[in-house]
Amino acid sequence: MVTTPPSTPPQEGSDEATDEQLALARRQGDAYGQALQAMADEDGAAVRPAGEYLVAFVNEEAEGM
């Protein structure tokens, strides 16, 4: 298996990201995780970590729109 080693991103503001931008990124990540969890609860998503990535697969019926 080929994978990237996990790492911890910076948690404090710097010249690359302010504290406000980091807080926004954390909220976005939390919202994405909640949406993924809702899909997993509803349709049984298969979720696996792969290094710094979280890979998810959901198979569900097509929704007509």
Tab-separated table of N, CA, C and O in Angstrom:
chain	number	residue	atom	x	y	z
A	1	MET	N	0.841	-1.168	0.000
A	1	MET	CA	0.000	0.000	0.000
A	1	MET	C	0.892	1.239	0.000
A	1	MET	O	1.795	1.373	0.796
A	2	VAL	N	0.595	2.166	-0.893
A	2	VAL	CA	1.328	3.418	-0.967
A	2	VAL	C	0.490	4.493	-0.298
A	2	VAL	O	-0.692	4.649	-0.604
A	3	THR	N	1.071	5.225	0.604
A	3	THR	CA	0.334	6.265	1.299
A	3	THR	C	1.281	7.362	1.751
A	3	THR	O	2.481	7.150	1.838
A	4	THR	N	0.733	8.518	2.021
A	4	THR	CA	1.541	9.617	2.541
A	4	THR	C	1.555	9.544	4.062
A	4	THR	O	0.562	9.151	4.670
A	5	PRO	N	2.659	9.912	4.677
A	5	PRO	CA	2.673	9.913	6.139
A	5	PRO	C	1.778	11.037	6.671
A	5	PRO	O	1.752	12.130	6.102
A	6	PRO	N	1.034	10.778	7.736
A	6	PRO	CA	0.172	11.824	8.276
A	6	PRO	C	1.004	12.950	8.886
A	6	PRO	O	2.117	12.719	9.357
A	7	SER	N	0.465	14.143	8.862
A	7	SER	CA	1.126	15.289	9.490
A	7	SER	C	0.065	16.183	10.109
A	7	SER	O	-1.106	16.111	9.753
A	8	THR	N	0.477	17.009	11.037
A	8	THR	CA	-0.440	17.929	11.697
A	8	THR	C	-0.219	19.323	11.124
A	8	THR	O	0.888	19.851	11.208
A	9	PRO	N	-1.260	19.917	10.527
A	9	PRO	CA	-1.101	21.262	9.981
A	9	PRO	C	-0.918	22.282	11.104
A	9	PRO	O	-1.268	22.026	12.258
A	10	PRO	N	-0.405	23.459	10.771
A	10	PRO	CA	-0.222	24.509	11.785
A	10	PRO	C	-1.542	24.866	12.457
A	10	PRO	O	-2.587	24.878	11.818
A	11	GLN	N	-1.493	25.144	13.737
A	11	GLN	CA	-2.688	25.499	14.489
A	11	GLN	C	-2.695	26.963	14.906
A	11	GLN	O	-3.631	27.423	15.548
A	12	GLU	N	-1.636	27.701	14.561
A	12	GLU	CA	-1.533	29.108	14.928
A	12	GLU	C	-1.334	29.942	13.670
A	12	GLU	O	-0.763	29.479	12.686
A	13	GLY	N	-1.790	31.181	13.701
A	13	GLY	CA	-1.653	32.069	12.572
A	13	GLY	C	-0.198	32.310	12.208
A	13	GLY	O	0.703	32.212	13.044
A	14	SER	N	0.011	32.621	10.935
A	14	SER	CA	1.354	32.914	10.432
A	14	SER	C	1.227	33.846	9.236
A	14	SER	O	0.139	34.357	8.952
A	15	ASP	N	2.309	34.018	8.482
A	15	ASP	CA	2.233	34.849	7.283
A	15	ASP	C	1.526	34.110	6.140
A	15	ASP	O	1.272	34.684	5.086
A	16	GLU	N	1.192	32.830	6.346
A	16	GLU	CA	0.488	32.048	5.328
A	16	GLU	C	-1.007	31.945	5.603
A	16	GLU	O	-1.797	31.791	4.674
A	17	ALA	N	-1.406	31.985	6.857
A	17	ALA	CA	-2.826	31.910	7.220
A	17	ALA	C	-3.027	32.584	8.572
A	17	ALA	O	-2.304	32.297	9.522
A	18	THR	N	-4.024	33.452	8.618
A	18	THR	CA	-4.326	34.137	9.875
A	18	THR	C	-5.090	33.206	10.809
A	18	THR	O	-5.613	32.162	10.385
A	19	ASP	N	-5.206	33.621	12.055
A	19	ASP	CA	-6.002	32.836	13.011
A	19	ASP	C	-7.445	32.703	12.520
A	19	ASP	O	-8.058	31.642	12.650
A	20	GLU	N	-7.986	33.785	11.946
A	20	GLU	CA	-9.359	33.753	11.437
A	20	GLU	C	-9.494	32.762	10.279
A	20	GLU	O	-10.475	32.005	10.207
A	21	GLN	N	-8.522	32.736	9.381
A	21	GLN	CA	-8.577	31.797	8.256
A	21	GLN	C	-8.469	30.355	8.743
A	21	GLN	O	-9.152	29.462	8.228
A	22	LEU	N	-7.625	30.112	9.738
A	22	LEU	CA	-7.498	28.760	10.287
A	22	LEU	C	-8.791	28.327	10.971
A	22	LEU	O	-9.218	27.175	10.842
A	23	ALA	N	-9.433	29.252	11.692
A	23	ALA	CA	-10.709	28.932	12.345
A	23	ALA	C	-11.768	28.596	11.298
A	23	ALA	O	-12.539	27.641	11.466
A	24	LEU	N	-11.806	29.356	10.200
A	24	LEU	CA	-12.745	29.079	9.118
A	24	LEU	C	-12.479	27.701	8.511
A	24	LEU	O	-13.410	26.927	8.271
A	25	ALA	N	-11.217	27.386	8.283
A	25	ALA	CA	-10.865	26.076	7.721
A	25	ALA	C	-11.299	24.948	8.644
A	25	ALA	O	-11.800	23.915	8.183
A	26	ARG	N	-11.149	25.139	9.958
A	26	ARG	CA	-11.595	24.099	10.904
A	26	ARG	C	-13.114	23.926	10.844
A	26	ARG	O	-13.615	22.805	10.850
A	27	ARG	N	-13.846	25.035	10.767
A	27	ARG	CA	-15.315	24.947	10.675
A	27	ARG	C	-15.735	24.265	9.377
A	27	ARG	O	-16.666	23.452	9.371
A	28	GLN	N	-15.060	24.575	8.283
A	28	GLN	CA	-15.372	23.926	7.014
A	28	GLN	C	-15.096	22.426	7.093
A	28	GLN	O	-15.880	21.615	6.610
A	29	GLY	N	-13.982	22.060	7.693
A	29	GLY	CA	-13.655	20.642	7.846
A	29	GLY	C	-14.674	19.922	8.713
A	29	GLY	O	-15.081	18.798	8.408
A	30	ASP	N	-15.103	20.577	9.787
A	30	ASP	CA	-16.120	19.983	10.666
A	30	ASP	C	-17.434	19.787	9.910
A	30	ASP	O	-18.082	18.743	10.035
A	31	ALA	N	-17.840	20.790	9.109
A	31	ALA	CA	-19.088	20.694	8.345
A	31	ALA	C	-18.994	19.569	7.318
A	31	ALA	O	-19.941	18.799	7.137
A	32	TYR	N	-17.846	19.447	6.663
A	32	TYR	CA	-17.662	18.377	5.685
A	32	TYR	C	-17.743	17.016	6.380
A	32	TYR	O	-18.390	16.094	5.883
A	33	GLY	N	-17.122	16.899	7.539
A	33	GLY	CA	-17.172	15.645	8.290
A	33	GLY	C	-18.587	15.290	8.709
A	33	GLY	O	-18.988	14.122	8.665
A	34	GLN	N	-19.387	16.292	9.103
A	34	GLN	CA	-20.777	16.044	9.488
A	34	GLN	C	-21.606	15.587	8.288
A	34	GLN	O	-22.442	14.688	8.410
A	35	ALA	N	-21.366	16.192	7.120
A	35	ALA	CA	-22.088	15.783	5.912
A	35	ALA	C	-21.720	14.355	5.536
A	35	ALA	O	-22.585	13.552	5.178
A	36	LEU	N	-20.449	14.020	5.630
A	36	LEU	CA	-20.000	12.661	5.327
A	36	LEU	C	-20.607	11.666	6.311
A	36	LEU	O	-21.066	10.594	5.922
A	37	GLN	N	-20.659	12.033	7.591
A	37	GLN	CA	-21.246	11.148	8.597
A	37	GLN	C	-22.728	10.936	8.331
A	37	GLN	O	-23.246	9.821	8.477
A	38	ALA	N	-23.436	11.992	7.916
A	38	ALA	CA	-24.856	11.862	7.594
A	38	ALA	C	-25.058	10.903	6.431
A	38	ALA	O	-25.973	10.070	6.451
A	39	MET	N	-24.208	10.995	5.404
A	39	MET	CA	-24.302	10.064	4.269
A	39	MET	C	-24.010	8.639	4.725
A	39	MET	O	-24.672	7.695	4.306
A	40	ALA	N	-23.016	8.484	5.587
A	40	ALA	CA	-22.673	7.152	6.078
A	40	ALA	C	-23.822	6.564	6.883
A	40	ALA	O	-24.154	5.378	6.741
A	41	ASP	N	-24.457	7.382	7.721
A	41	ASP	CA	-25.579	6.911	8.536
A	41	ASP	C	-26.774	6.524	7.659
A	41	ASP	O	-27.461	5.550	7.930
A	42	GLU	N	-27.006	7.288	6.595
A	42	GLU	CA	-28.165	7.062	5.740
A	42	GLU	C	-27.945	5.916	4.756
A	42	GLU	O	-28.824	5.089	4.541
A	43	ASP	N	-26.760	5.863	4.152
A	43	ASP	CA	-26.536	4.924	3.054
A	43	ASP	C	-25.379	3.959	3.259
A	43	ASP	O	-25.041	3.196	2.364
A	44	GLY	N	-24.739	4.006	4.417
A	44	GLY	CA	-23.661	3.059	4.681
A	44	GLY	C	-22.393	3.317	3.898
A	44	GLY	O	-21.901	2.450	3.191
A	45	ALA	N	-21.855	4.510	3.994
A	45	ALA	CA	-20.608	4.847	3.300
A	45	ALA	C	-19.453	4.011	3.843
A	45	ALA	O	-19.406	3.696	5.025
A	46	ALA	N	-18.556	3.649	2.955
A	46	ALA	CA	-17.302	3.016	3.357
A	46	ALA	C	-16.271	4.132	3.438
A	46	ALA	O	-16.023	4.828	2.463
A	47	VAL	N	-15.685	4.331	4.617
A	47	VAL	CA	-14.741	5.430	4.837
A	47	VAL	C	-13.446	4.850	5.380
A	47	VAL	O	-13.456	4.083	6.343
A	48	ARG	N	-12.322	5.233	4.744
A	48	ARG	CA	-11.016	4.745	5.178
A	48	ARG	C	-10.003	5.880	5.105
A	48	ARG	O	-9.969	6.629	4.125
A	49	PRO	N	-9.147	6.009	6.132
A	49	PRO	CA	-8.066	6.995	6.043
A	49	PRO	C	-6.974	6.482	5.111
A	49	PRO	O	-6.719	5.283	5.035
A	50	ALA	N	-6.352	7.396	4.382
A	50	ALA	CA	-5.220	7.072	3.508
A	50	ALA	C	-4.204	8.194	3.660
A	50	ALA	O	-4.276	9.205	2.967
A	51	GLY	N	-3.312	8.039	4.613
A	51	GLY	CA	-2.344	9.105	4.891
A	51	GLY	C	-3.074	10.343	5.372
A	51	GLY	O	-3.836	10.290	6.319
A	52	GLU	N	-2.867	11.456	4.686
A	52	GLU	CA	-3.510	12.707	5.063
A	52	GLU	C	-4.919	12.835	4.501
A	52	GLU	O	-5.595	13.836	4.713
A	53	TYR	N	-5.392	11.825	3.786
A	53	TYR	CA	-6.689	11.889	3.117
A	53	TYR	C	-7.697	10.958	3.794
A	53	TYR	O	-7.327	9.974	4.419
A	54	LEU	N	-8.967	11.287	3.627
A	54	LEU	CA	-10.054	10.427	4.057
A	54	LEU	C	-10.811	10.060	2.788
A	54	LEU	O	-11.352	10.925	2.103
A	55	VAL	N	-10.824	8.781	2.456
A	55	VAL	CA	-11.460	8.314	1.225
A	55	VAL	C	-12.806	7.701	1.590
A	55	VAL	O	-12.893	6.876	2.490
A	56	ALA	N	-13.857	8.137	0.884
A	56	ALA	CA	-15.204	7.646	1.174
A	56	ALA	C	-15.871	7.184	-0.111
A	56	ALA	O	-15.675	7.760	-1.179
A	57	PHE	N	-16.664	6.135	0.017
A	57	PHE	CA	-17.442	5.615	-1.106
A	57	PHE	C	-18.865	5.408	-0.625
A	57	PHE	O	-19.095	4.763	0.393
A	58	VAL	N	-19.819	5.972	-1.360
A	58	VAL	CA	-21.233	5.805	-1.054
A	58	VAL	C	-21.926	5.366	-2.316
A	58	VAL	O	-21.770	5.970	-3.378
A	59	ASN	N	-22.707	4.297	-2.227
A	59	ASN	CA	-23.460	3.790	-3.364
A	59	ASN	C	-24.938	3.914	-3.027
A	59	ASN	O	-25.420	3.290	-2.094
A	60	GLU	N	-25.633	4.775	-3.768
A	60	GLU	CA	-27.053	4.948	-3.493
A	60	GLU	C	-27.813	5.106	-4.798
A	60	GLU	O	-27.233	5.313	-5.852
A	61	GLU	N	-29.127	5.002	-4.711
A	61	GLU	CA	-29.985	5.156	-5.880
A	61	GLU	C	-29.903	6.584	-6.406
A	61	GLU	O	-29.764	7.536	-5.626
A	62	ALA	N	-30.017	6.738	-7.704
A	62	ALA	CA	-30.038	8.066	-8.308
A	62	ALA	C	-31.289	8.810	-7.868
A	62	ALA	O	-32.355	8.215	-7.727
A	63	GLU	N	-31.144	10.096	-7.644
A	63	GLU	CA	-32.271	10.918	-7.231
A	63	GLU	C	-32.730	11.737	-8.423
A	63	GLU	O	-31.949	12.476	-9.002
A	64	GLY	N	-33.998	11.596	-8.808
A	64	GLY	CA	-34.539	12.361	-9.923
A	64	GLY	C	-34.749	13.814	-9.539
A	64	GLY	O	-35.228	14.112	-8.466
A	65	MET	N	-34.356	14.692	-10.433
A	65	MET	CA	-34.539	16.125	-10.167
A	65	MET	C	-35.040	16.807	-11.412
A	65	MET	O	-34.690	16.507	-12.469
